[in-house]
XYZ file of C-alpha atoms in Angstrom:
733
model
C -24.546 0.151 5.183
C -26.812 2.503 3.221
C -26.890 2.240 -0.601
C -26.676 5.916 -2.291
C -25.534 7.573 -5.569
C -23.558 10.677 -5.555
C -22.924 12.660 -8.870
C -23.750 9.372 -10.751
C -21.595 7.344 -8.571
C -22.909 4.276 -6.782
C -21.450 4.154 -3.258
C -22.043 2.922 0.261
C -22.006 4.601 3.623
C -22.727 3.662 7.292
C -26.116 4.178 8.666
C -26.162 7.479 10.470
C -23.362 9.017 8.607
C -23.731 12.376 6.960
C -23.692 13.174 3.118
C -20.445 14.874 3.753
C -18.714 12.023 5.322
C -19.821 9.657 2.729
C -18.678 11.768 -0.075
C -15.286 12.253 1.542
C -15.026 8.638 2.210
C -15.235 8.049 -1.754
C -13.024 10.981 -2.661
C -15.953 13.095 -3.634
C -15.191 16.678 -2.946
C -17.564 19.116 -1.192
C -16.413 22.274 0.011
C -16.657 23.551 3.453
C -15.100 26.215 5.671
C -16.787 25.804 9.306
C -16.496 21.975 9.406
C -14.165 19.751 11.573
C -14.410 16.336 12.940
C -13.370 17.643 16.200
C -16.392 19.953 16.844
C -20.008 19.916 16.546
C -21.662 20.749 13.471
C -22.472 24.273 12.962
C -23.476 24.947 9.463
C -22.225 28.653 9.582
C -20.427 29.007 5.881
C -23.432 27.575 3.780
C -20.897 26.190 1.113
C -21.647 22.427 1.672
C -25.176 22.624 0.121
C -26.010 19.892 -2.155
C -29.036 18.718 -4.018
C -31.103 15.664 -3.302
C -33.680 14.240 -5.796
C -37.175 14.521 -4.518
C -35.978 17.264 -1.868
C -37.216 20.768 -2.717
C -34.540 22.512 -0.579
C -30.720 22.545 -0.746
C -29.287 20.311 2.338
C -26.194 21.037 4.310
C -24.165 17.920 3.518
C -22.234 18.672 7.017
C -25.706 17.604 9.007
C -27.910 15.963 6.304
C -27.795 12.177 6.896
C -27.727 9.449 4.216
C -30.765 7.499 3.282
C -31.497 4.399 1.220
C -31.716 5.287 -2.303
C -30.565 8.941 -2.164
C -29.444 10.543 -5.308
C -27.324 13.602 -4.609
C -25.866 16.085 -7.098
C -22.851 18.047 -5.361
C -22.233 20.316 -8.507
C -25.701 21.255 -9.981
C -26.657 24.285 -11.318
C -28.741 25.287 -8.219
C -25.968 24.273 -5.951
C -23.142 26.252 -7.653
C -25.406 29.120 -7.664
C -26.033 28.671 -3.774
C -22.073 28.608 -3.152
C -21.262 31.644 -5.267
C -23.668 33.661 -3.375
C -22.174 32.348 -0.025
C -18.807 32.900 -1.176
C -19.501 36.444 -2.310
C -21.216 37.241 0.808
C -18.073 35.866 2.950
C -15.710 37.728 0.602
C -17.538 40.877 0.878
C -16.635 41.138 4.563
C -13.180 39.650 4.289
C -10.783 42.426 4.174
C -7.366 40.973 3.478
C -4.628 40.907 0.777
C -3.994 37.333 -0.965
C -1.157 38.949 -3.023
C 0.771 41.765 -2.383
C 0.293 44.868 -4.533
C 3.834 44.760 -5.776
C 3.293 41.186 -7.408
C 0.028 42.094 -8.830
C 1.654 45.203 -10.365
C 4.399 43.085 -12.047
C 3.607 41.805 -15.474
C 5.161 38.650 -14.698
C 3.473 38.254 -11.452
C 6.914 37.902 -9.545
C 6.564 36.842 -5.984
C 8.217 40.182 -4.821
C 6.999 40.107 -1.191
C 8.307 36.487 -1.103
C 12.036 37.292 -2.484
C 12.198 40.458 -0.661
C 11.569 38.825 2.594
C 14.065 36.099 2.000
C 16.409 38.691 1.394
C 15.813 40.345 4.703
C 16.373 37.145 6.396
C 20.115 36.550 4.517
C 18.377 33.865 2.672
C 19.923 34.767 -0.623
C 20.271 31.341 -2.573
C 16.327 30.753 -1.608
C 15.499 34.306 -2.906
C 17.105 33.602 -6.563
C 15.190 30.579 -6.788
C 11.918 32.087 -5.994
C 12.798 35.044 -8.461
C 13.932 32.098 -11.360
C 10.384 30.651 -10.912
C 9.420 33.682 -13.143
C 12.379 35.533 -14.640
C 15.175 33.473 -16.369
C 17.306 36.793 -16.738
C 17.013 38.436 -13.312
C 20.445 40.191 -13.344
C 19.648 41.942 -16.527
C 16.080 42.649 -15.722
C 16.940 43.949 -12.292
C 19.032 46.476 -13.835
C 16.686 47.698 -16.757
C 13.172 47.171 -15.768
C 11.327 50.359 -14.898
C 9.608 48.308 -12.110
C 6.073 48.846 -12.137
C 6.097 46.286 -9.011
C 7.348 49.523 -7.166
C 4.545 51.566 -8.267
C 2.192 49.251 -6.682
C 4.103 49.267 -3.344
C 2.303 50.450 -0.174
C 5.537 51.614 1.324
C 4.899 54.579 -0.883
C 2.368 55.507 1.842
C 4.758 55.332 4.687
C 7.804 57.135 2.514
C 9.270 55.443 -0.275
C 8.708 52.289 -2.269
C 10.984 49.309 -1.902
C 13.775 49.218 -4.110
C 12.701 46.123 -5.522
C 14.533 46.165 -8.967
C 17.902 46.605 -7.316
C 17.178 43.697 -4.597
C 16.405 41.661 -7.544
C 19.604 42.374 -9.390
C 21.339 41.953 -6.023
C 20.145 38.267 -5.606
C 20.906 37.481 -8.863
C 24.283 38.937 -9.016
C 25.238 36.810 -5.588
C 24.174 33.791 -7.745
C 26.231 34.532 -10.791
C 29.314 35.312 -8.683
C 28.909 32.057 -6.854
C 27.893 28.465 -7.527
C 25.452 29.539 -10.314
C 21.970 27.840 -9.744
C 20.561 25.586 -12.625
C 17.285 24.074 -11.891
C 16.335 20.371 -11.962
C 15.533 19.352 -15.485
C 12.424 17.183 -16.053
C 12.629 13.952 -18.003
C 12.861 14.330 -21.877
C 9.264 14.387 -23.196
C 10.411 13.862 -26.798
C 8.651 16.896 -27.814
C 10.633 19.647 -29.808
C 10.078 23.479 -29.795
C 11.505 25.880 -32.201
C 11.559 29.458 -30.983
C 12.313 32.351 -33.354
C 13.938 35.289 -31.538
C 16.549 35.270 -28.647
C 15.152 38.330 -26.793
C 13.686 38.428 -23.250
C 10.524 36.737 -24.612
C 12.129 33.862 -26.547
C 14.944 33.252 -24.052
C 12.473 33.112 -21.275
C 10.242 30.676 -22.994
C 13.007 28.590 -23.883
C 14.501 28.194 -20.469
C 11.149 27.037 -18.926
C 10.301 24.878 -21.841
C 13.577 23.130 -21.411
C 13.269 22.544 -17.598
C 9.938 21.049 -18.399
C 11.748 18.360 -20.508
C 11.047 19.539 -24.096
C 13.911 20.017 -26.551
C 14.297 23.469 -27.459
C 16.064 25.439 -30.180
C 16.310 29.181 -30.498
C 17.044 30.803 -33.734
C 17.990 34.698 -33.996
C 19.050 36.919 -36.761
C 21.745 38.604 -34.898
C 25.111 37.405 -33.959
C 24.560 36.976 -30.394
C 21.346 36.389 -28.357
C 19.888 38.940 -25.988
C 17.435 40.823 -28.314
C 16.965 44.318 -27.343
C 18.535 43.626 -23.980
C 21.886 43.134 -25.798
C 21.232 45.649 -28.940
C 18.987 48.119 -27.387
C 20.441 48.874 -23.618
C 23.491 50.599 -23.229
C 26.602 49.042 -21.661
C 26.332 51.502 -18.815
C 22.666 50.251 -17.705
C 23.130 46.448 -18.466
C 26.955 45.417 -18.860
C 26.951 42.484 -21.582
C 29.112 40.249 -19.530
C 26.194 40.024 -17.084
C 23.708 39.239 -19.884
C 26.208 36.656 -21.390
C 26.640 34.872 -17.855
C 22.628 34.429 -17.758
C 22.539 33.262 -21.234
C 24.971 30.651 -20.166
C 22.810 29.594 -17.653
C 19.816 28.888 -20.020
C 22.009 26.941 -22.297
C 22.834 24.663 -19.315
C 19.491 23.474 -19.249
C 19.665 22.060 -22.665
C 18.593 24.898 -24.955
C 20.322 25.078 -28.396
C 21.122 28.366 -29.603
C 21.530 29.034 -33.191
C 22.547 32.663 -34.143
C 22.862 34.339 -37.699
C 19.849 32.818 -39.107
C 17.115 35.028 -40.345
C 13.532 34.118 -40.542
C 12.304 34.533 -44.291
C 15.867 34.116 -45.576
C 17.294 31.155 -43.730
C 14.180 29.519 -42.930
C 10.147 30.149 -42.484
C 7.559 29.659 -40.188
C 6.204 26.632 -42.055
C 9.721 24.990 -42.428
C 10.254 25.233 -38.535
C 6.730 23.832 -38.186
C 7.394 20.905 -40.434
C 10.276 19.795 -38.030
C 9.042 20.579 -34.725
C 6.039 19.898 -32.548
C 5.371 23.765 -31.743
C 7.002 27.143 -32.958
C 6.864 30.189 -30.819
C 7.388 33.407 -32.372
C 9.330 36.158 -30.492
C 11.129 38.175 -33.061
C 10.535 41.475 -31.259
C 10.194 44.936 -32.919
C 13.590 46.073 -34.635
C 12.237 49.000 -36.574
C 12.102 52.747 -35.355
C 8.804 54.489 -35.376
C 8.484 57.522 -37.800
C 7.574 60.946 -36.140
C 6.059 61.709 -39.593
C 7.758 65.297 -39.389
C 9.141 66.996 -42.105
C 12.934 66.566 -42.881
C 13.155 63.299 -41.252
C 14.956 61.943 -44.621
C 17.905 64.116 -44.018
C 21.305 62.895 -43.473
C 21.920 63.082 -39.612
C 18.192 62.127 -38.407
C 18.319 58.806 -36.882
C 16.127 56.099 -35.256
C 16.827 55.720 -31.488
C 16.741 51.846 -31.912
C 19.053 52.273 -35.128
C 21.344 54.401 -33.146
C 21.801 52.581 -29.904
C 22.508 49.341 -31.912
C 25.033 50.927 -33.742
C 27.014 52.276 -30.872
C 26.889 48.776 -29.181
C 28.079 46.718 -32.283
C 30.924 49.286 -32.285
C 29.893 50.905 -35.310
C 28.332 54.522 -33.960
C 27.282 57.272 -36.346
C 28.747 60.727 -36.341
C 26.463 62.693 -34.183
C 28.470 65.863 -34.036
C 28.697 68.120 -31.168
C 25.011 69.175 -30.797
C 22.243 66.429 -30.396
C 18.691 66.734 -30.077
C 16.677 63.514 -28.728
C 13.146 63.624 -29.495
C 11.010 61.494 -26.781
C 10.329 60.977 -23.060
C 10.649 57.325 -22.770
C 13.588 55.094 -21.239
C 14.828 54.589 -25.017
C 15.208 58.474 -25.049
C 17.004 58.516 -21.863
C 19.563 55.472 -23.305
C 19.891 57.739 -26.441
C 20.603 61.075 -24.768
C 23.229 59.497 -22.286
C 24.754 57.736 -24.870
C 25.376 60.818 -26.990
C 26.962 62.541 -24.011
C 29.272 59.440 -23.666
C 30.294 59.808 -27.403
C 31.460 63.387 -26.762
C 28.359 65.579 -27.659
C 28.919 68.890 -26.042
C 25.129 69.960 -26.078
C 22.559 67.314 -26.043
C 18.770 68.289 -25.778
C 15.854 66.167 -25.037
C 12.631 67.473 -26.711
C 9.383 66.381 -25.088
C 6.140 67.689 -25.832
C 4.746 67.367 -21.716
C 6.411 68.459 -18.653
C 8.965 66.428 -16.480
C 6.181 65.050 -14.286
C 4.380 63.461 -17.481
C 7.978 61.768 -18.820
C 7.368 58.008 -18.874
C 11.015 57.548 -18.562
C 12.165 56.054 -15.015
C 12.750 59.159 -12.715
C 16.112 58.059 -11.833
C 17.133 57.917 -15.531
C 15.753 61.273 -16.111
C 17.663 62.626 -12.990
C 21.016 61.229 -13.681
C 20.697 62.171 -17.381
C 20.404 65.839 -16.068
C 23.400 65.355 -13.844
C 25.421 64.150 -16.851
C 24.749 67.501 -18.712
C 21.497 66.689 -20.565
C 19.397 69.675 -21.312
C 15.532 69.299 -21.295
C 13.327 71.200 -23.632
C 10.066 70.586 -22.073
C 6.681 71.544 -23.513
C 8.044 71.523 -27.122
C 7.452 69.249 -30.270
C 9.438 69.164 -33.631
C 7.444 71.073 -36.264
C 10.220 70.509 -38.750
C 14.005 69.207 -39.187
C 15.420 71.818 -41.001
C 18.367 70.911 -43.469
C 21.232 72.322 -45.595
C 22.935 70.539 -48.757
C 20.915 67.209 -47.458
C 21.962 67.540 -43.906
C 19.922 68.529 -40.959
C 21.060 71.977 -39.429
C 18.392 72.888 -36.914
C 14.980 72.016 -35.631
C 11.992 74.143 -35.590
C 9.967 73.513 -32.163
C 6.240 74.141 -31.588
C 5.775 75.556 -28.101
C 3.073 73.506 -26.271
C 1.015 73.738 -23.198
C -0.910 71.202 -21.236
C -4.833 70.738 -21.853
C -7.087 68.267 -20.739
C -6.202 64.487 -19.752
C -6.279 61.878 -22.576
C -6.900 58.439 -22.492
C -3.703 57.587 -20.441
C -4.630 60.239 -17.638
C -1.816 62.562 -18.761
C -2.894 65.814 -19.750
C -2.727 66.521 -23.636
C -0.182 68.838 -24.831
C -1.520 71.413 -27.219
C 0.082 73.895 -29.437
C 0.433 77.520 -28.394
C -0.700 79.323 -31.383
C 2.016 81.227 -33.317
C 4.924 80.296 -30.840
C 7.873 78.615 -32.050
C 11.503 78.044 -31.146
C 14.646 77.125 -33.212
C 17.650 75.245 -32.192
C 20.924 74.451 -34.019
C 21.837 70.744 -34.164
C 24.339 68.481 -36.118
C 22.059 65.477 -35.617
C 18.469 64.292 -34.305
C 17.717 61.130 -32.481
C 13.835 60.073 -32.936
C 13.224 57.937 -29.599
C 9.340 57.705 -30.005
C 9.138 54.006 -30.110
C 9.760 50.941 -32.326
C 7.455 48.477 -34.628
C 7.480 45.035 -36.099
C 9.364 44.418 -39.470
C 6.164 43.032 -40.889
C 8.150 41.588 -44.081
C 9.617 39.081 -41.629
C 6.248 37.638 -40.506
C 4.183 37.619 -43.698
C 3.050 33.986 -43.222
C 1.026 35.080 -40.111
C -2.222 37.302 -39.904
C -1.502 40.778 -38.844
C -3.571 43.295 -37.080
C -4.598 46.928 -38.144
C -1.477 48.123 -36.496
C 0.674 45.702 -38.330
C 1.553 43.324 -35.354
C 0.991 39.501 -35.245
C -2.319 38.865 -34.276
C -2.084 36.452 -31.505
C -5.104 35.335 -28.993
C -4.338 37.356 -25.888
C -5.392 34.362 -23.534
C -3.527 31.398 -25.531
C -1.120 33.046 -28.007
C -2.131 30.999 -30.647
C -1.847 32.460 -34.296
C -3.933 31.985 -37.151
C -1.731 28.736 -37.688
C -2.298 25.798 -35.619
C 0.797 24.843 -33.551
C 2.388 28.355 -34.137
C 2.273 30.823 -31.017
C 3.459 34.637 -30.941
C 4.306 36.624 -27.944
C 6.126 39.829 -26.994
C 6.787 42.941 -28.689
C 5.887 41.811 -32.148
C 2.267 41.110 -31.211
C -1.223 42.865 -30.653
C -0.220 46.063 -28.780
C 3.200 46.045 -30.215
C 6.604 47.257 -28.148
C 6.317 47.436 -24.261
C 9.045 46.725 -21.713
C 10.923 43.660 -21.157
C 9.099 42.298 -18.154
C 5.880 42.464 -20.001
C 7.482 40.245 -22.745
C 8.595 37.793 -20.068
C 5.335 37.729 -18.307
C 3.700 36.475 -21.677
C 6.474 34.111 -22.174
C 5.823 32.532 -18.874
C 2.099 32.024 -19.583
C 2.618 30.975 -23.256
C 5.148 28.147 -21.863
C 2.026 26.753 -20.016
C -0.110 26.886 -22.649
C 2.521 25.139 -25.206
C 3.289 22.422 -22.673
C -0.448 21.727 -22.365
C -0.577 21.593 -26.216
C 2.235 19.304 -26.656
C 0.754 16.860 -23.841
C -2.849 17.071 -25.641
C -4.153 18.706 -22.793
C -6.645 21.445 -22.060
C -5.183 24.812 -19.970
C -7.615 26.764 -17.765
C -6.891 30.359 -18.714
C -9.605 31.984 -16.537
C -7.977 34.266 -14.220
C -8.812 32.928 -10.621
C -10.241 35.438 -8.019
C -8.061 36.970 -5.258
C -8.970 39.270 -2.458
C -7.736 42.704 -2.251
C -7.490 45.095 0.681
C -9.822 48.205 1.123
C -7.149 50.677 0.587
C -9.334 53.291 2.698
C -9.045 51.000 5.888
C -5.341 50.906 5.981
C -3.570 52.835 8.689
C 0.336 53.545 8.454
C 0.569 55.789 11.529
C 2.261 53.122 13.451
C 4.721 52.366 10.711
C 8.247 53.998 11.637
C 9.871 55.819 8.640
C 13.055 54.527 7.132
C 14.760 55.864 4.379
C 14.834 54.062 0.990
C 18.232 52.351 0.396
C 19.624 52.710 -3.161
C 22.880 51.594 -4.834
C 25.697 53.980 -5.036
C 26.384 55.176 -8.531
C 29.598 56.671 -10.065
C 29.932 60.272 -10.073
C 28.375 62.016 -12.799
C 31.730 63.869 -13.985
C 33.232 60.306 -14.185
C 30.471 58.121 -15.650
C 29.611 60.723 -18.434
C 33.057 59.666 -20.006
C 32.902 56.045 -20.258
C 30.426 53.184 -20.569
C 31.228 51.611 -17.030
C 28.163 50.343 -15.331
C 26.558 53.349 -13.442
C 25.356 51.559 -10.492
C 27.752 49.968 -8.089
C 25.032 47.586 -6.630
C 23.784 46.916 -3.130
C 25.800 45.523 -0.145
C 24.685 42.616 1.606
C 24.077 44.851 4.454
C 22.130 47.294 2.403
C 20.385 44.916 0.727
C 19.021 43.042 4.005
C 18.364 46.756 5.689
C 16.184 47.636 2.394
C 14.150 44.544 2.328
C 13.531 44.636 5.932
C 11.569 47.973 5.058
C 8.769 45.470 3.284
C 5.475 45.954 4.867
C 4.654 42.045 4.028
C 1.050 43.065 2.274
C 0.283 39.590 1.077
C -1.075 36.960 3.310
C 1.418 34.432 4.562
C -1.284 31.878 4.351
C -1.968 32.220 0.571
C -0.791 28.775 -0.385
C -3.047 26.888 2.285
C -6.159 29.393 2.667
C -9.174 27.239 2.661
C -11.543 30.311 1.846
C -9.269 31.291 -1.413
C -8.895 27.481 -2.408
C -12.952 27.322 -2.789
C -13.596 30.975 -4.131
C -11.063 30.193 -6.962
C -13.384 27.233 -8.092
C -15.870 29.702 -8.974
C -16.468 32.946 -10.992
C -17.711 35.277 -8.155
C -18.145 38.980 -7.788
C -18.457 40.002 -4.198
C -18.587 43.616 -4.923
C -22.086 43.286 -5.654
C -22.665 42.921 -2.013
C -20.107 45.506 -1.034
C -20.829 47.517 2.138
C -19.111 48.598 5.462
C -17.027 46.183 6.551
C -18.439 44.669 9.794
C -14.775 44.504 11.316
C -12.105 46.762 11.454
C -8.568 45.915 10.577
C -6.836 45.174 13.930
C -4.135 43.262 14.980
C -4.038 41.120 18.280
C -1.438 38.766 19.301
C 0.506 36.932 21.977
C 4.040 35.380 22.057
C 2.839 33.039 19.359
C -0.489 33.768 17.659
C -1.068 36.878 15.360
C -4.865 37.702 15.157
C -6.224 39.797 12.306
C -9.927 40.340 12.631
C -10.255 41.777 9.319
C -9.985 38.534 7.553
C -12.189 36.600 9.928
C -15.409 35.218 8.044
C -17.087 34.161 11.398
C -16.908 30.493 10.681
C -16.744 30.025 14.497
C -14.029 27.052 14.399
C -11.584 28.870 16.588
C -14.284 29.413 19.416
C -15.707 26.108 18.952
C -12.469 24.185 19.128
C -11.294 26.330 22.109
C -14.486 25.489 23.818
C -15.604 21.966 22.978
C -11.838 20.512 22.555
C -9.636 22.347 24.886
C -12.396 23.480 27.560
C -10.999 26.894 27.714
C -13.274 29.488 25.942
C -10.396 32.003 25.691
C -12.000 33.512 22.783
C -15.893 34.015 21.709
C -18.251 35.879 19.629
C -19.030 39.426 20.684
C -22.136 41.421 19.400
C -24.780 40.501 17.112
C -25.512 40.717 13.228
C -22.951 42.317 11.062
C -21.397 43.889 13.823
C -20.525 40.502 15.480
C -16.795 40.108 15.955
C -14.630 37.279 17.663
C -12.881 38.478 20.534
C -10.585 37.349 23.603
C -12.736 36.916 26.650
C -13.803 40.341 28.099
C -12.109 41.982 25.373
C -8.688 41.227 26.979
C -5.462 41.156 25.013
C -5.108 37.451 23.912
C -1.997 37.359 26.172
C -4.085 38.074 29.214
C -6.429 35.428 28.869
C -6.259 31.601 29.870
C -4.900 30.796 26.360
C -2.471 27.914 26.407
C -0.933 28.726 23.059
C -2.005 25.319 21.870
C -2.203 26.371 18.439
C -5.436 24.482 17.588
C -7.317 27.554 16.620
C -4.418 28.500 14.273
C -4.563 25.125 12.777
C -8.078 25.243 12.058
C -8.580 28.602 10.781
C -9.597 28.700 7.033
C -8.861 32.358 6.506
C -5.482 33.475 7.847
C -7.255 35.602 10.521
C -5.298 33.426 13.031
C -1.691 32.700 11.911
C 1.636 31.798 13.738
C 4.176 34.471 14.221
C 6.847 34.199 11.722
C 9.536 34.337 14.423
C 9.583 30.734 15.567
C 12.793 31.183 17.761
C 10.829 33.193 20.126
C 10.067 31.367 23.636
C 6.364 31.191 24.583
C 4.427 30.107 27.908
C 4.350 26.375 28.231
C 2.074 23.612 29.509
C 1.047 20.212 29.199
C 0.386 20.509 25.706
C 3.811 20.379 24.472
C 6.415 17.224 24.731
C 9.966 17.935 24.583
C 11.364 15.790 21.375
C 14.629 15.555 19.756
C 15.335 16.196 16.060
C 18.412 16.369 13.679
C 19.955 19.488 12.190
C 22.688 18.842 9.878
C 23.881 15.999 12.093
C 23.615 17.828 15.537
C 20.815 16.980 17.953
C 18.551 19.665 18.631
C 15.550 20.115 21.162
C 12.101 21.049 20.147
C 8.922 21.418 21.741
C 6.104 19.734 19.734
C 2.219 20.280 20.074
C -0.069 17.755 18.558
C -3.786 17.518 17.708
C -5.648 14.283 16.590
C -1.889 12.751 16.212
C -1.048 15.437 13.726
C 1.864 17.935 14.581
C 0.306 21.492 14.926
C 3.307 23.343 16.305
C 6.913 23.128 16.706
C 8.907 25.439 18.855
C 12.870 25.524 19.002
C 13.976 24.824 22.420
C 17.746 24.750 22.727
C 20.580 27.061 21.043
C 20.924 24.553 18.183
C 17.263 24.584 17.102
C 17.129 28.395 17.524
C 20.023 29.484 15.431
C 19.464 27.195 12.574
C 17.256 29.460 10.925
C 14.788 26.871 9.886
C 11.445 27.670 8.118
C 8.250 26.585 9.943
C 7.751 23.735 6.968
C 11.330 22.510 7.713
C 11.039 22.391 11.354
C 7.846 20.113 10.876
C 9.578 17.846 8.564
C 12.064 17.107 10.983
C 9.679 15.880 13.457
C 8.586 12.258 13.324
């Protein structure tokens, strides 16, 4: 036995063993992508380097042998720098999406591709559980979210984006109308968290903290929980019966809800801190923003949020027959469509840009127009004109579009000397909302009058007090942004309660070069949208406008997904190593040495764009299976891995043993998703029986070094069970 030291730990290793073998035998991690015990050492990836005292150069631990008294450091500054360069070079030639663009575009990082795929397969319960990993109120959010996920959907390059929001609502409705899912609750931690505000941010934080085992109480000033989901979104978009059901599920996790208690009146932040281990402030933004326009003080001029809240609470103001709504966002759409339902005969939307620049959801804009709303584009209020203290008309400044501003939209500029006047009975200013600062005077505020909270940790100026949502930093946003903050804050608070550190560094992920994507082989399919009530019916009542997707419609729409994200994300060795370091592959960016191609047979999908030329597939095929079905082609940067003689994979002597798939560290070789498809068989397989719901089923099993690497259904019972790959593997002994 050889005595040596690795990272300060004195160990022994058999003479002749490598540093890598010695480290692994003693639980010391050294990354490697091109190494496997079954094949000869290759040293292609360059990640296993270590530093040894007295040796001037870095050693590749997969090949360097241990020696008596050797002192090794696996994470020295030189080692880390070398690995980072190696990773950056590998990643600069790795053209693949770790995560789908839709998920990256979602502020809550919801696994859109995952639950859309489950819905396509009819696995609605599994889809709901996946959604609820990030969103505690999916039926509500699916109805009201302006779906930034869809703006990132690559299906747009084929025809139209996937209807992700309505698919979310579909899965959630299926759950609420059946045996409602309540997650397993962790054992009580003995820690208490108080949350101020029962809107989407506060309820989300409460749900996940309760699931973690903490005792949670939510305090809210209104008579019911829901925040702006209840008091800012009209009934025709979000029925409050749906919201009530989802809040009831949150209560089932053990969350205590206290209504009618206002911060600064019934309690203070400090008083809650005295009785809690942590406090989360999620009070929202309940004050309508001012337009600073002459005549705002006139009777009949209302704030958008105030107007909507009054209607929802059953106390609508008298808006008369002619109404002007100022603004171009979703609150403006809610206000104008609500005014129509209250009986207004002429409803105008005054917006200073054109229809194309409106931030409101296109569906909302179109449906409002169908209901009779009149748009006054390229106009901006100069003054609200009154008579006897009541608004009577608006003077509008005619605008034109100039150069783009910081948002990328063309800036509206006045047309000198050109105005228009319209008669109105009331005006609704729907241009935004802000925090009521008197409510949070115990906390430090920003220059904009919002709570100052650390953008990574959500900590305020008081230890143990965290703040999230519309009340903080940038101010009011969309509900899914508040939910995303709540989800991240929960992890910080949980670590705080446990006295642990929490890593807020954003880990690296790979993104495809959009210019390399070819959509020409994609068949066009129309986007499936839920049916809606006819305009002349819906504009007379507050019934829900959308009738929702049927099961067949949901599956058909979900089946349009291009599945951009990598199926190997959770077990990709390359990504696992890359996320350990702060890397910047862009500095080595150049022409991709391999084109994005698909080559497959009955079982294996091959994607050369993800290949990093580690050689494991080639070497295992040659050295273990004695086949050489694939090999290295070309030299230098143009090197590619290809089947023999560039034949299609199913035209080679490949036996579908699956060893190359099992060893591939990047997802360049993967199992086909459809495991019910028969493949050519050979001596690599043994037929075995498994139990599926009490029935005996037959499967074909392939093993490598005693490890199961493939399971293929081989009779009617196993083929129709609709089990996932992992579920099949778990049933094989």
